[in-house]
XYZ file of C-alpha atoms in Angstrom:
784
model
C -9.505 -55.769 7.479
C -7.984 -54.920 10.830
C -8.105 -51.178 11.611
C -6.042 -49.487 14.312
C -8.558 -47.588 16.453
C -6.023 -44.909 17.269
C -5.416 -44.213 13.589
C -9.121 -44.093 12.914
C -9.651 -41.696 15.818
C -6.723 -39.579 14.659
C -8.181 -39.230 11.187
C -11.574 -38.360 12.567
C -10.191 -35.688 14.925
C -8.104 -34.177 12.122
C -11.209 -33.849 9.878
C -13.175 -32.239 12.714
C -10.298 -29.865 13.545
C -9.875 -28.797 9.943
C -13.644 -28.240 9.632
C -13.733 -26.021 12.732
C -10.722 -23.948 11.569
C -11.954 -23.585 8.001
C -15.477 -22.666 9.061
C -13.964 -19.970 11.275
C -11.867 -18.652 8.346
C -14.823 -18.557 5.997
C -17.054 -16.650 8.443
C -17.484 -13.163 7.040
C -17.784 -11.423 10.361
C -16.449 -13.238 13.406
C -18.122 -12.599 16.715
C -17.137 -9.135 17.954
C -17.187 -10.078 21.648
C -14.981 -13.102 21.032
C -12.501 -11.050 19.005
C -12.420 -8.360 21.628
C -11.794 -10.929 24.312
C -9.039 -12.610 22.301
C -7.307 -9.270 21.738
C -7.567 -7.807 25.205
C -7.476 -10.798 27.520
C -4.242 -11.648 29.394
C -3.387 -15.357 29.511
C -3.831 -16.711 33.013
C -2.631 -19.889 34.694
C -3.493 -23.314 33.339
C -6.869 -24.579 34.422
C -6.750 -27.436 36.865
C -9.304 -29.624 35.105
C -7.990 -28.821 31.575
C -10.027 -28.055 28.485
C -11.684 -30.179 25.823
C -10.469 -30.363 22.218
C -13.264 -28.117 20.911
C -12.352 -25.306 23.302
C -8.689 -25.533 22.451
C -9.462 -25.436 18.677
C -11.691 -22.449 19.263
C -8.826 -20.703 21.001
C -6.522 -21.481 18.085
C -9.091 -20.090 15.657
C -9.361 -16.896 17.695
C -5.616 -16.463 17.690
C -5.464 -17.011 13.941
C -7.944 -14.254 13.190
C -7.329 -11.790 16.034
C -5.416 -9.296 13.885
C -8.053 -9.068 11.162
C -10.067 -5.853 10.959
C -13.571 -5.600 9.664
C -12.875 -2.683 7.350
C -9.908 -4.380 5.671
C -10.086 -7.293 3.247
C -8.766 -10.527 4.643
C -5.666 -12.022 3.146
C -6.244 -14.955 0.871
C -5.168 -18.181 2.585
C -3.794 -21.270 0.910
C -6.370 -23.595 -0.565
C -5.884 -26.705 1.602
C -7.415 -29.549 -0.327
C -7.496 -33.293 0.359
C -3.785 -33.615 -0.471
C -3.197 -30.911 2.134
C -5.087 -32.891 4.720
C -2.862 -35.861 3.973
C 0.235 -33.733 4.606
C -1.154 -32.478 7.894
C -2.124 -35.989 8.868
C 1.486 -36.995 8.314
C 2.655 -34.749 11.141
C 0.111 -36.290 13.501
C 1.127 -39.784 12.387
C 4.811 -39.029 12.955
C 4.094 -38.174 16.572
C 2.100 -41.396 16.973
C 4.611 -43.610 15.219
C 7.454 -42.260 17.363
C 6.046 -44.092 20.408
C 6.201 -47.507 18.782
C 8.794 -50.050 19.935
C 12.226 -49.608 18.505
C 12.198 -52.549 16.094
C 8.819 -51.771 14.548
C 9.845 -48.065 14.339
C 13.071 -48.902 12.523
C 11.287 -51.058 9.904
C 8.577 -48.483 9.321
C 10.841 -45.497 8.908
C 13.185 -47.406 6.635
C 10.263 -48.261 4.389
C 8.975 -44.703 4.336
C 12.371 -43.151 3.563
C 13.285 -45.676 0.911
C 9.902 -45.381 -0.831
C 9.930 -41.586 -0.872
C 13.537 -41.379 -2.106
C 12.861 -43.916 -4.875
C 9.699 -42.115 -6.033
C 11.407 -38.703 -6.139
C 14.499 -39.960 -7.977
C 12.335 -41.622 -10.622
C 9.959 -38.692 -10.884
C 12.748 -36.144 -11.412
C 15.095 -38.439 -13.353
C 17.848 -38.472 -10.739
C 19.242 -41.956 -10.854
C 21.117 -43.573 -7.930
C 20.450 -40.645 -5.643
C 19.969 -40.267 -1.911
C 17.593 -37.814 -0.246
C 17.852 -35.446 2.700
C 14.629 -33.911 4.043
C 14.827 -30.525 5.722
C 12.502 -27.728 6.804
C 14.767 -24.796 5.765
C 15.326 -24.947 2.008
C 18.939 -23.742 2.652
C 19.697 -26.568 5.049
C 20.283 -29.192 2.316
C 22.916 -27.056 0.587
C 24.559 -26.443 3.949
C 24.827 -30.164 4.610
C 26.182 -30.771 1.070
C 28.935 -28.205 1.766
C 29.898 -30.092 4.914
C 29.991 -33.293 2.866
C 32.268 -31.753 0.238
C 34.597 -30.364 2.896
C 34.832 -33.749 4.556
C 35.512 -35.304 1.133
C 38.182 -32.851 -0.086
C 39.969 -32.464 3.273
C 40.770 -35.939 4.547
C 41.976 -34.822 7.987
C 39.001 -32.540 8.558
C 37.250 -35.079 10.865
C 40.290 -35.077 13.193
C 42.054 -31.752 12.706
C 38.992 -29.580 12.178
C 39.205 -26.115 10.700
C 43.002 -25.962 10.999
C 43.289 -28.074 7.790
C 41.529 -25.275 5.900
C 44.544 -22.983 6.407
C 46.623 -24.985 3.996
C 44.244 -24.346 1.112
C 41.393 -21.956 1.568
C 38.105 -23.379 0.172
C 36.151 -21.247 -2.287
C 32.416 -21.460 -2.948
C 31.183 -19.938 -6.265
C 27.716 -18.586 -6.782
C 25.928 -16.620 -9.487
C 25.088 -12.964 -9.024
C 21.444 -13.908 -9.497
C 21.343 -16.397 -6.625
C 19.034 -15.820 -3.689
C 20.146 -12.805 -1.654
C 22.066 -13.755 1.440
C 22.599 -17.386 0.482
C 26.355 -17.262 0.282
C 26.651 -15.268 3.492
C 24.477 -17.777 5.295
C 26.707 -20.649 4.153
C 29.889 -18.921 5.272
C 28.331 -18.075 8.607
C 27.179 -21.638 9.300
C 30.383 -23.231 8.049
C 32.657 -20.839 9.937
C 34.334 -19.670 6.726
C 35.448 -16.121 6.004
C 33.586 -14.113 3.421
C 36.682 -14.237 1.256
C 35.782 -17.888 0.648
C 32.688 -16.742 -1.223
C 33.133 -15.747 -4.878
C 30.166 -14.146 -6.721
C 30.325 -14.638 -10.487
C 28.763 -11.844 -12.589
C 26.304 -12.574 -15.357
C 26.834 -12.136 -19.061
C 27.326 -8.593 -20.271
C 28.189 -9.052 -23.962
C 26.682 -12.312 -25.199
C 23.846 -14.530 -23.971
C 21.227 -13.887 -21.362
C 21.934 -11.138 -18.890
C 20.605 -13.419 -16.117
C 22.955 -16.322 -16.806
C 26.364 -16.884 -15.195
C 29.295 -15.746 -17.323
C 31.125 -19.037 -17.899
C 34.235 -17.531 -19.402
C 34.644 -15.222 -16.462
C 34.035 -18.148 -14.068
C 36.768 -20.141 -15.726
C 39.157 -17.240 -15.310
C 38.269 -16.784 -11.613
C 38.803 -20.495 -10.889
C 42.231 -20.481 -12.586
C 43.267 -17.407 -10.565
C 42.187 -19.084 -7.310
C 44.072 -22.260 -8.151
C 47.162 -20.279 -8.934
C 47.006 -18.503 -5.566
C 46.747 -21.811 -3.655
C 42.999 -21.894 -3.053
C 40.780 -24.901 -3.436
C 37.663 -24.556 -5.620
C 35.071 -26.427 -3.566
C 31.497 -26.000 -4.836
C 29.508 -24.189 -7.516
C 25.878 -23.105 -7.015
C 23.971 -22.890 -10.315
C 20.381 -21.942 -11.096
C 17.657 -23.776 -12.980
C 15.346 -20.817 -12.834
C 16.802 -17.771 -11.162
C 14.834 -16.414 -8.211
C 14.151 -13.212 -10.100
C 13.594 -13.781 -13.823
C 13.481 -17.569 -13.872
C 16.424 -18.015 -16.284
C 18.582 -21.154 -16.354
C 22.365 -21.225 -16.410
C 24.136 -23.286 -19.029
C 24.182 -26.361 -16.842
C 25.927 -28.648 -19.335
C 28.895 -26.339 -19.747
C 29.051 -25.728 -16.009
C 29.160 -29.489 -15.364
C 32.132 -29.840 -17.654
C 33.895 -27.003 -15.875
C 33.262 -28.608 -12.464
C 34.668 -31.972 -13.634
C 37.736 -30.172 -15.009
C 38.562 -28.609 -11.624
C 37.098 -31.307 -9.386
C 34.282 -29.150 -8.029
C 30.880 -30.138 -6.718
C 27.890 -28.847 -8.713
C 24.732 -28.006 -6.846
C 21.606 -26.847 -8.699
C 18.411 -25.229 -7.379
C 15.489 -23.386 -8.923
C 11.790 -23.590 -9.791
C 12.383 -24.981 -13.302
C 13.619 -28.233 -11.800
C 9.973 -29.091 -11.472
C 9.676 -29.505 -15.221
C 11.954 -32.579 -14.994
C 8.782 -34.519 -14.119
C 7.203 -33.773 -17.487
C 7.557 -35.974 -20.486
C 9.076 -33.287 -22.681
C 11.945 -31.366 -21.063
C 14.218 -28.827 -22.678
C 17.843 -29.782 -23.001
C 19.270 -27.023 -20.724
C 17.126 -28.348 -17.860
C 17.884 -32.016 -18.601
C 21.540 -31.344 -17.765
C 20.476 -30.850 -14.180
C 20.052 -34.650 -13.793
C 23.810 -35.063 -14.053
C 24.564 -32.657 -11.183
C 25.998 -33.763 -7.853
C 23.044 -32.474 -5.883
C 19.880 -30.396 -6.309
C 17.200 -29.056 -4.017
C 13.455 -29.524 -4.706
C 10.730 -27.520 -2.984
C 7.742 -29.770 -3.489
C 5.429 -27.925 -1.082
C 4.767 -24.842 -3.272
C 4.913 -26.831 -6.508
C 2.154 -29.282 -5.461
C 0.282 -27.122 -2.986
C 1.280 -29.239 0.017
C 1.421 -27.409 3.341
C 4.126 -28.098 5.910
C 6.040 -30.652 3.838
C 9.843 -30.598 3.874
C 12.149 -29.637 1.060
C 14.283 -32.374 -0.439
C 17.934 -32.330 -1.450
C 18.851 -35.182 -3.789
C 22.565 -36.012 -3.924
C 24.989 -38.671 -5.056
C 27.717 -39.954 -2.796
C 29.146 -43.382 -2.185
C 30.520 -43.069 1.369
C 27.770 -43.395 3.991
C 30.245 -42.503 6.750
C 30.937 -39.061 5.272
C 27.233 -38.529 4.671
C 26.623 -39.275 8.353
C 29.426 -36.935 9.409
C 27.956 -34.140 7.256
C 24.494 -34.683 8.762
C 22.828 -35.842 5.548
C 21.820 -39.050 7.288
C 20.970 -39.612 10.911
C 21.190 -42.502 13.303
C 18.129 -41.192 15.143
C 14.971 -42.919 13.750
C 12.659 -40.096 14.704
C 14.473 -37.623 12.370
C 13.757 -39.903 9.408
C 10.037 -39.402 9.997
C 10.319 -35.997 8.288
C 9.521 -37.788 5.049
C 6.179 -39.107 6.320
C 3.963 -36.101 5.248
C 5.553 -36.244 1.842
C 5.194 -40.001 1.631
C 1.445 -39.767 2.294
C 0.932 -36.856 -0.108
C 2.829 -38.504 -2.995
C 0.764 -41.597 -2.659
C -2.467 -39.604 -2.574
C -1.640 -37.616 -5.695
C 0.023 -40.392 -7.661
C 2.393 -39.992 -10.558
C -0.270 -38.646 -12.940
C -1.596 -36.174 -10.392
C 1.859 -34.732 -9.707
C 2.637 -34.361 -13.423
C -0.752 -32.823 -14.088
C -0.188 -30.105 -11.447
C 3.217 -29.184 -12.867
C 1.925 -29.251 -16.510
C -1.059 -27.060 -15.515
C 1.300 -24.425 -14.048
C 3.521 -24.417 -17.189
C 0.405 -24.070 -19.436
C -0.761 -21.095 -17.429
C 2.587 -19.419 -18.044
C 2.414 -20.086 -21.786
C -1.153 -18.801 -21.935
C -0.169 -15.505 -20.302
C 2.956 -15.159 -22.409
C 1.003 -15.535 -25.662
C -1.482 -12.906 -24.635
C 1.157 -10.459 -23.471
C 2.724 -10.499 -26.930
C -0.365 -8.754 -28.289
C -0.301 -5.862 -25.757
C 1.422 -2.611 -26.546
C 3.690 -1.034 -23.969
C 4.230 -4.436 -22.230
C 7.698 -5.970 -22.421
C 8.419 -9.524 -21.364
C 11.618 -11.059 -20.059
C 11.447 -14.791 -20.720
C 14.365 -17.044 -21.575
C 12.562 -20.059 -23.076
C 9.217 -18.989 -24.538
C 8.201 -22.618 -25.118
C 8.784 -24.176 -21.702
C 9.473 -21.399 -19.186
C 7.116 -21.599 -16.152
C 8.078 -18.081 -15.117
C 6.811 -14.962 -16.905
C 8.264 -11.579 -16.087
C 6.853 -8.455 -17.718
C 6.848 -4.735 -17.173
C 5.197 -1.599 -18.467
C 7.321 0.485 -20.844
C 6.464 3.736 -22.517
C 5.128 3.660 -26.078
C 7.973 5.753 -27.518
C 10.474 2.993 -26.736
C 8.188 0.175 -27.900
C 10.695 -0.966 -30.526
C 13.427 -1.479 -28.041
C 13.852 -4.811 -26.285
C 17.104 -4.272 -24.439
C 17.613 -4.389 -20.729
C 18.201 -0.773 -19.901
C 15.556 1.868 -20.157
C 16.411 5.075 -22.012
C 13.832 7.782 -21.519
C 13.038 11.136 -22.901
C 13.181 12.861 -19.534
C 15.457 12.697 -16.517
C 14.484 10.141 -13.950
C 12.269 8.120 -16.276
C 13.729 4.860 -14.960
C 12.582 5.674 -11.404
C 9.169 6.813 -12.650
C 8.687 3.600 -14.626
C 9.684 1.549 -11.585
C 7.052 3.284 -9.480
C 4.398 2.799 -12.179
C 5.250 -0.920 -12.482
C 5.099 -1.257 -8.746
C 1.611 0.262 -8.737
C 0.668 -2.005 -11.669
C 1.642 -5.127 -9.745
C -0.217 -4.061 -6.632
C -3.384 -3.280 -8.641
C -3.244 -6.588 -10.462
C -2.753 -8.468 -7.200
C -5.836 -6.703 -5.786
C -8.024 -7.152 -8.819
C -7.015 -10.734 -9.532
C -5.793 -12.274 -6.252
C -5.857 -15.819 -7.672
C -3.113 -14.910 -10.135
C -0.448 -14.695 -7.431
C 1.572 -12.017 -9.220
C 4.307 -10.285 -7.192
C 6.976 -7.617 -7.565
C 10.529 -8.473 -8.564
C 13.504 -6.102 -8.776
C 15.862 -6.869 -11.649
C 19.223 -5.147 -12.039
C 18.867 -4.262 -15.699
C 15.086 -4.131 -16.306
C 14.150 -2.483 -12.996
C 10.879 -3.180 -11.246
C 8.814 -5.902 -12.983
C 5.718 -8.013 -12.469
C 6.351 -11.730 -12.019
C 3.911 -14.569 -12.651
C 5.133 -17.860 -11.208
C 2.280 -20.390 -11.202
C 4.589 -23.216 -10.167
C 4.985 -21.470 -6.819
C 1.432 -20.155 -6.396
C -1.087 -21.939 -8.692
C -1.476 -25.082 -6.580
C -2.025 -23.098 -3.377
C -4.295 -20.395 -4.837
C -6.176 -22.622 -7.272
C -5.229 -20.555 -10.317
C -7.160 -21.503 -13.485
C -7.099 -20.412 -17.088
C -9.997 -18.018 -16.508
C -7.900 -16.258 -13.914
C -5.182 -15.665 -16.515
C -7.794 -14.286 -18.947
C -9.041 -11.979 -16.205
C -5.442 -10.897 -15.481
C -4.923 -9.954 -19.105
C -8.250 -8.138 -19.210
C -7.383 -6.045 -16.205
C -3.899 -5.401 -17.560
C -5.421 -4.163 -20.807
C -7.533 -1.687 -18.833
C -4.608 -0.429 -16.789
C -2.136 0.140 -19.593
C -3.879 3.218 -21.054
C -4.008 4.705 -17.574
C -0.254 4.202 -17.214
C 0.440 5.730 -20.615
C -1.750 8.780 -19.894
C -0.184 9.323 -16.504
C 3.345 9.103 -17.885
C 2.530 11.539 -20.635
C 0.647 14.031 -18.487
C 3.287 14.238 -15.753
C 5.201 16.783 -17.792
C 2.086 18.831 -18.527
C 1.191 18.785 -14.827
C 4.665 20.064 -13.916
C 4.504 22.898 -16.467
C 1.022 23.952 -15.280
C 2.159 24.072 -11.683
C 5.087 26.294 -12.629
C 2.592 28.827 -14.025
C 1.163 29.481 -10.541
C 3.336 31.437 -8.119
C 1.402 30.096 -5.114
C 2.083 26.463 -6.000
C 5.297 24.504 -5.654
C 5.945 21.409 -7.738
C 7.336 18.524 -5.651
C 9.673 16.193 -7.527
C 9.022 12.698 -6.212
C 10.012 10.057 -8.735
C 8.847 7.220 -6.526
C 5.223 8.407 -6.593
C 3.073 6.389 -9.055
C 0.760 9.118 -10.237
C 0.446 12.503 -11.858
C 2.678 14.273 -9.382
C 2.752 16.222 -6.145
C 2.126 19.884 -5.406
C 2.260 22.105 -2.360
C 0.376 25.388 -1.798
C 2.661 28.098 -0.404
C 0.853 30.880 1.510
C 1.816 34.487 0.696
C 2.826 35.438 4.286
C 6.271 36.888 4.449
C 6.229 38.241 8.047
C 5.965 34.821 9.684
C 9.039 33.009 10.959
C 9.981 29.537 9.755
C 8.171 27.556 12.435
C 4.940 29.492 12.136
C 5.118 29.434 8.363
C 5.592 25.644 8.463
C 2.508 25.293 10.613
C 0.538 27.511 8.249
C 1.643 25.489 5.247
C 0.639 22.257 6.991
C -2.759 23.653 7.960
C -3.633 25.031 4.498
C -2.529 21.916 2.607
C -4.422 19.672 5.032
C -7.638 21.617 4.482
C -6.950 21.742 0.760
C -6.588 17.953 0.652
C -9.958 17.508 2.346
C -11.674 19.851 -0.089
C -10.148 18.158 -3.079
C -11.185 14.740 -1.736
C -14.815 15.972 -1.521
C -14.906 16.930 -5.209
C -16.849 14.823 -7.633
C -13.811 13.734 -9.629
C -12.193 10.455 -10.708
C -8.798 11.510 -9.340
C -7.384 10.302 -6.067
C -5.769 12.861 -3.774
C -3.622 11.702 -0.870
C -0.644 12.587 1.329
C 1.646 10.262 -0.642
C 3.589 7.204 0.415
C 3.572 6.366 4.116
C 7.337 6.686 4.548
C 7.903 9.160 1.762
C 10.413 11.995 2.096
C 7.973 14.805 1.248
C 5.421 16.044 3.766
C 2.624 18.642 3.709
C 2.022 17.931 0.037
C -0.916 16.863 -2.094
C -0.224 13.847 -4.258
C -2.413 13.277 -7.316
C -3.015 9.687 -8.424
C -3.266 8.086 -11.810
C -4.759 10.101 -14.733
C -6.965 9.202 -17.657
C -6.992 10.380 -21.263
C -9.718 13.051 -20.832
C -8.096 14.769 -17.869
C -7.874 18.580 -18.168
C -4.589 19.282 -16.393
C -4.897 23.056 -16.622
C -8.337 23.014 -15.004
C -7.049 20.700 -12.259
C -4.114 22.947 -11.378
C -6.265 26.087 -11.528
C -8.764 24.454 -9.158
C -5.990 23.571 -6.681
C -4.685 27.157 -6.745
C -8.164 28.663 -6.360
C -9.121 26.454 -3.460
C -5.782 27.118 -1.760
C -6.267 30.853 -2.171
C -9.775 30.703 -0.706
C -8.542 28.720 2.287
C -5.752 31.211 2.870
C -8.053 34.237 2.685
C -10.629 32.687 4.936
C -7.934 31.862 7.437
C -6.718 35.491 7.449
C -10.316 36.691 8.000
C -10.758 34.473 10.995
C -7.410 35.505 12.446
C -8.267 39.225 12.143
C -11.874 38.780 13.427
C -10.898 38.911 17.118
C -9.012 42.163 16.838
C -11.679 43.761 14.673
C -14.473 42.847 17.107
C -12.512 44.086 20.123
C -11.849 47.489 18.582
C -15.409 47.779 17.378
C -16.799 47.114 20.852
C -14.549 49.670 22.404
C -15.640 52.313 19.893
C -19.311 51.402 20.422
C -18.984 51.785 24.196
C -17.479 55.227 23.841
C -20.178 56.437 21.461
C -23.001 54.932 23.572
C -21.660 56.611 26.676
C -21.711 59.944 24.836
C -25.283 59.275 23.633
C -26.399 58.525 27.214
C -24.948 61.788 28.414
C -26.715 63.708 25.581
C -29.948 61.954 26.473
C -29.602 62.929 30.126
C -29.077 66.569 29.193
C -32.083 66.504 26.828
C -34.587 64.859 29.214
C -33.483 66.513 32.415
C -32.565 65.215 35.837
C -36.146 64.989 37.131
C -37.152 62.378 34.582
C -34.406 60.104 35.870
C -35.904 59.851 39.379
C -38.097 56.696 39.397
C -41.240 57.995 41.035
C -41.018 61.582 39.943
C -39.998 60.620 36.426
C -43.035 58.372 35.959
C -45.488 61.096 37.060
C -43.709 63.697 34.929
C -43.780 61.418 31.886
C -47.481 60.814 32.441
C -48.467 64.420 32.424
C -45.816 65.583 29.917
C -44.621 62.714 27.683
C -41.237 63.144 26.145
C -40.190 61.337 22.923
C -36.445 60.695 22.738
C -34.545 60.220 19.508
C -33.423 56.668 18.811
C -29.765 56.524 17.726
C -28.736 52.941 16.861
C -25.427 51.671 15.583
C -24.473 48.963 13.070
C -21.246 47.058 13.432
C -19.776 45.886 10.079
C -17.535 42.863 10.798
C -16.001 42.815 7.355
C -15.019 46.529 7.394
C -14.532 46.764 11.155
C -16.470 50.095 11.357
C -19.390 51.364 13.482
C -22.097 53.188 11.473
C -25.414 54.864 12.266
C -28.732 53.032 11.731
C -30.524 56.170 10.593
C -30.338 55.168 6.870
C -31.772 51.774 7.756
C -34.797 53.191 9.622
C -35.440 55.878 7.015
C -35.206 53.527 4.032
C -36.839 50.575 5.867
C -34.077 48.288 4.538
C -30.383 47.621 5.227
C -28.012 49.417 2.905
C -24.334 49.525 2.336
C -23.809 45.781 2.138
C -20.541 44.580 0.821
C -20.473 43.028 -2.616
C -19.613 39.367 -2.829
C -15.966 38.615 -3.208
C -14.821 38.281 -6.759
C -14.850 34.694 -7.921
C -13.794 33.206 -11.234
C -16.542 33.280 -13.880
C -17.493 30.347 -16.021
C -17.816 30.512 -19.761
C -19.945 27.314 -19.876
C -21.985 25.352 -17.368
C -21.209 21.719 -16.568
C -23.854 19.266 -17.584
C -25.605 17.200 -14.890
C -23.610 14.080 -13.923
C -20.429 15.303 -15.585
C -17.254 14.789 -13.605
C -14.726 17.464 -12.880
C -11.529 17.997 -14.828
C -12.832 16.360 -18.038
C -11.958 17.693 -21.506
C -14.480 17.716 -24.294
C -14.052 15.139 -26.995
C -11.390 13.116 -25.177
C -13.386 9.868 -25.171
C -14.631 10.129 -21.607
C -18.226 9.101 -20.985
C -18.843 12.120 -18.830
C -17.329 14.693 -21.214
C -20.278 16.487 -22.843
C -19.366 20.141 -22.871
C -16.283 22.213 -22.682
C -15.640 23.516 -19.159
C -12.868 25.729 -17.951
C -11.022 25.834 -14.704
C -12.331 29.356 -14.040
C -15.972 28.210 -14.227
C -15.260 25.309 -11.929
C -13.579 27.546 -9.425
C -16.642 29.817 -9.449
C -19.049 26.998 -8.795
C -16.941 25.585 -5.967
C -16.290 28.970 -4.378
C -20.030 29.695 -4.267
C -20.535 26.522 -2.331
C -17.596 26.738 0.056
C -16.643 30.403 0.573
C -18.685 32.001 3.416
C -20.790 34.972 2.306
C -20.264 38.376 3.900
C -21.976 38.767 7.248
C -24.815 41.372 7.196
C -24.232 44.406 9.347
C -25.375 44.113 12.958
C -27.781 46.769 14.325
C -26.562 48.197 17.599
C -29.076 50.559 19.260
C -27.744 52.709 22.017
C -29.939 51.281 24.806
C -29.047 47.740 23.890
C -25.307 48.085 23.400
C -24.612 50.167 26.451
C -22.279 48.034 28.532
C -22.549 49.878 31.899
C -24.859 52.876 32.009
C -24.097 55.243 34.792
C -27.709 56.277 35.445
C -30.580 53.869 35.181
C -33.137 54.894 32.544
C -36.823 55.204 33.365
C -39.387 53.457 31.106
C -40.705 55.719 28.408
C -44.373 56.378 28.039
C -45.518 55.598 24.479
C -46.388 58.691 22.552
C -48.979 59.134 19.929
C -47.830 58.116 16.472
C -46.885 60.975 14.204
C -46.610 60.702 10.502
C -43.263 61.091 8.909
C -42.597 63.444 6.022
C -40.799 60.875 3.844
C -43.314 58.161 3.309
C -46.276 59.059 5.438
C -45.978 56.007 7.633
C -46.339 56.035 11.318
C -43.155 56.519 13.329
C -43.067 54.890 16.768
C -40.590 53.951 19.443
C -37.948 51.340 18.795
C -40.018 48.352 19.829
C -42.962 49.340 17.604
C -40.759 50.076 14.656
C -39.663 46.431 14.569
C -43.264 45.233 14.672
C -44.491 47.517 11.849
C -42.032 46.608 9.184
C -43.684 46.367 5.742
C -44.308 42.899 4.419
C -41.368 41.421 2.528
C -38.837 43.636 4.336
C -36.436 42.189 6.888
C -36.362 43.851 10.234
C -32.926 45.176 11.134
C -31.069 42.769 13.352
C -30.192 44.385 16.682
C -27.117 43.129 18.514
C -25.461 43.986 21.787
C -22.164 44.531 20.108
C -20.490 41.300 21.366
């Protein structure tokens, strides 16, 4: 067999390139120097000699992973299998084929386009159809609208938009269509927004996600009576949100009645490839056009979307842009042509059937879970499963609206369901669940394996794991929803705490500690509140508890608050709130002590200086002037020693007073210490390993004995509250700041027994050395 060496080299280079890029993605810790270079380097001029392929691929790999951080988990990338390699090879082949001579290029692209169109029409049961391949999934519908305008307005090709003034065209879409789709069409077609008519969904009968056909009929009649031209109707075979399908058969009859074009899109169109198809979806095969997104369905990267349509006039199709005279544009189908051949009919059907089976598996398991409500139109064939957490008290209800037992429950449930989806996506990333906002149900969790399973490699075991994790999270949601009211009532019991009403927070609630400082102005008080609550958040985070304390949502409206996360069944809410109040009070009192410390020390030093100056003057009068002369004083002290009286001072920082040290020297111990600040007492000790805020007998593994918030506050305050500082000893010689007359050294005198305890009394230095064993020597300070 003859082999084109260029094709062989292309396939080899593609395999090597994919290997280099995938090896770089799988590396757990990319080279730090390389990442630092890729982030900080500034691109310079092109090198004169150029670079080899390996260097260029290495640069691409660095650019792909430059934003990743080591402390954050990497995002899960699409699983590019062999079929993905074929799709990527198609883009390389398209560039190579485009350089062929014109005749060979025309034959090749005609074969590729005709084969791909024939396979897709047979696979999705769309007989006698044509195909348009486009990168933007909205582009096909846009070209179809141009085709319909050219068909309904015969002079449009020559007169342009002026012919639209005679009869204004109207495009109808469902209220559940993709957001912004109709506006995009009007913008690209140059039509006013009045040409777009949004049809509401059913409100009385039928699914609340299906288009109201009776209302649509009424709107069309009104437009016809006012001289407008009904142009096109956009219907859904699987709405973007809940995956519901409009009544396509009835809509087709309505379109034939008024001469409208029917276009259908949606994820459930993929089920047309299966052997057994529900009748509502089968009606899509009779539509005028439909858009297929094969890339997500089959896990094919960078393949175009396809719009199948039926029209007999090739000239109008060319004018609308559905066909092109440029051969290179027809090469868009090449990646899809290669991938379809690689998968084959059975492989394509198997991927779609596997996705549908995953949905059915999850739906069956969700029916057994309490507090989980599903929103599925066709429980037998729907490939989209939408579910949400709902409180146990309304378990019997299955309607769309949520009626709660407290104000704002709808918003609270939305925040809890948002948290539930985020947790499930983190715990089971292969599930591909995401958040969807529905008008009636609110925030829900959506499982769409047709859009994610092929790329993420979702298997049945992943669905089992998803249900298992959901089973574990539902009790947490129930407890949190029930304890929110208890938390609010407990916060109201404390005057120093303020309850913050934030319905968007998925947790127990939010609280703010308010300091009891009335004399501060608003700005200083705000700074004090911010400081105390910041320190309080740090202390709460250091506790050995299962709760999560944070500053709330990143862009939340409330600031300087403490947000408490999800709660469990054995949570003692009263103990938690008491602990928050006790810690906040300790932080506030310690802050006041530090603020007053400077003033207290300054006044104490001034008082000590005055008393020491007086003591120096008394000492001068007692010893005489001659003893102060250096030479004379030494001789005089040698012949006639003189023993002066030691008068020390103690500076009590807590009381801010200056006291005498005479009781200390007489009793050989420091006296008058302040008692420890009062702290809450505990009625029962916590067992080793037991977590905080746990109630006894609530089912928690760590709940062994009953503990109260008071006891917990006592234990914590002993660890964190600074103990009173012992009094400082301030002898007169040491504290004197600026003595007027220099003192002469004293000659040691003979020890004399004291009358109190018979021990030897000495000068100040010897008294410190002769302290009895077990007694602390008084600490002497300079008063600073």
